[in-house]
Amino acid sequence: PVAESELELLCMLLDYIGLAVQNSQLYGEIKETKSYLESLINGAGDAILTVDREDRVTSWNASAERILQYEDREILQQKIWTLVPRELYEQWQGEVLKGGRVKRVEARLRQRNGLPIDVSLTLSPLRGPRDEIIGLSAIIKDVTEEKQLRERLLQSEKLRALGEMAAGIAHNFNNVLTAILGQTRLLAHHPADVEAVQKGLVTIGKA
């Protein structure tokens, strides 16, 4: 027969085994969730990066490398000022940290090769396990082509309006010329009619 003390020990061991199994399952779920989130972030089309309270870049995804043309080793643990002008970043950072809310801005950044790109930048407070703000997260969307398209569309609209205005002017000018030419033809047919000549000259003068 199993002694009572052995039964207690067995129950205690089973509790530990159950806890270990549960922890193992939780660890597997956490690992799976972490892998899913990493895949989601790296597969995003926009640049996603995080910055700590010391203004150092702590993480970024594949799209950030593609958009900004920097490699991981050149940016990670480096100051964010490599990517964003310090004065602007400090201003935006102050607004985000003070209000604890998301800030969206449009800015012009430069790639590693010096080429300018227009971006839509979304800055959000990054919170730690106790809900304290430990830095910022940034999403950078390259809008260079969109901005160029908008500018071309605006230029096209300006040219269309200019064309309509020119057509209106040409139409009015055409009417004036028609009046002048009509009167000159009448005068050519009746050069001796003083009254007709005077009326015709008045009309031409007005035109």
Tab-separated table of N, CA and C in Angstrom, residues 157-169:
chain	number	residue	atom	x	y	z
A	157	GLU	N	-4.182	70.583	-63.944
A	157	GLU	CA	-5.376	71.391	-63.673
A	157	GLU	C	-5.108	72.861	-63.977
A	158	LYS	N	-3.920	73.327	-63.624
A	158	LYS	CA	-3.558	74.727	-63.917
A	158	LYS	C	-3.535	74.968	-65.421
A	159	LEU	N	-2.937	74.013	-66.155
A	159	LEU	CA	-2.868	74.163	-67.616
A	159	LEU	C	-4.262	74.113	-68.234
A	160	ARG	N	-5.125	73.257	-67.685
A	160	ARG	CA	-6.492	73.179	-68.208
A	160	ARG	C	-7.220	74.495	-67.990
A	161	ALA	N	-7.090	75.065	-66.771
A	161	ALA	CA	-7.730	76.347	-66.473
A	161	ALA	C	-7.175	77.451	-67.355
A	162	LEU	N	-5.856	77.404	-67.571
A	162	LEU	CA	-5.222	78.396	-68.439
A	162	LEU	C	-5.724	78.261	-69.872
A	163	GLY	N	-5.888	77.007	-70.327
A	163	GLY	CA	-6.401	76.757	-71.671
A	163	GLY	C	-7.821	77.279	-71.832
A	164	GLU	N	-8.662	77.058	-70.803
A	164	GLU	CA	-10.033	77.559	-70.858
A	164	GLU	C	-10.056	79.084	-70.894
A	165	MET	N	-9.180	79.700	-70.092
A	165	MET	CA	-9.114	81.162	-70.078
A	165	MET	C	-8.651	81.690	-71.435
A	166	ALA	N	-7.636	81.027	-72.001
A	166	ALA	CA	-7.122	81.446	-73.310
A	166	ALA	C	-8.190	81.282	-74.395
A	167	ALA	N	-8.969	80.181	-74.307
A	167	ALA	CA	-10.041	79.954	-75.285
A	167	ALA	C	-11.099	81.048	-75.177
A	168	GLY	N	-11.422	81.461	-73.931
A	168	GLY	CA	-12.400	82.529	-73.722
A	168	GLY	C	-11.912	83.849	-74.279
A	169	ILE	N	-10.624	84.135	-74.021
A	169	ILE	CA	-10.035	85.380	-74.550
A	169	ILE	C	-10.046	85.358	-76.071
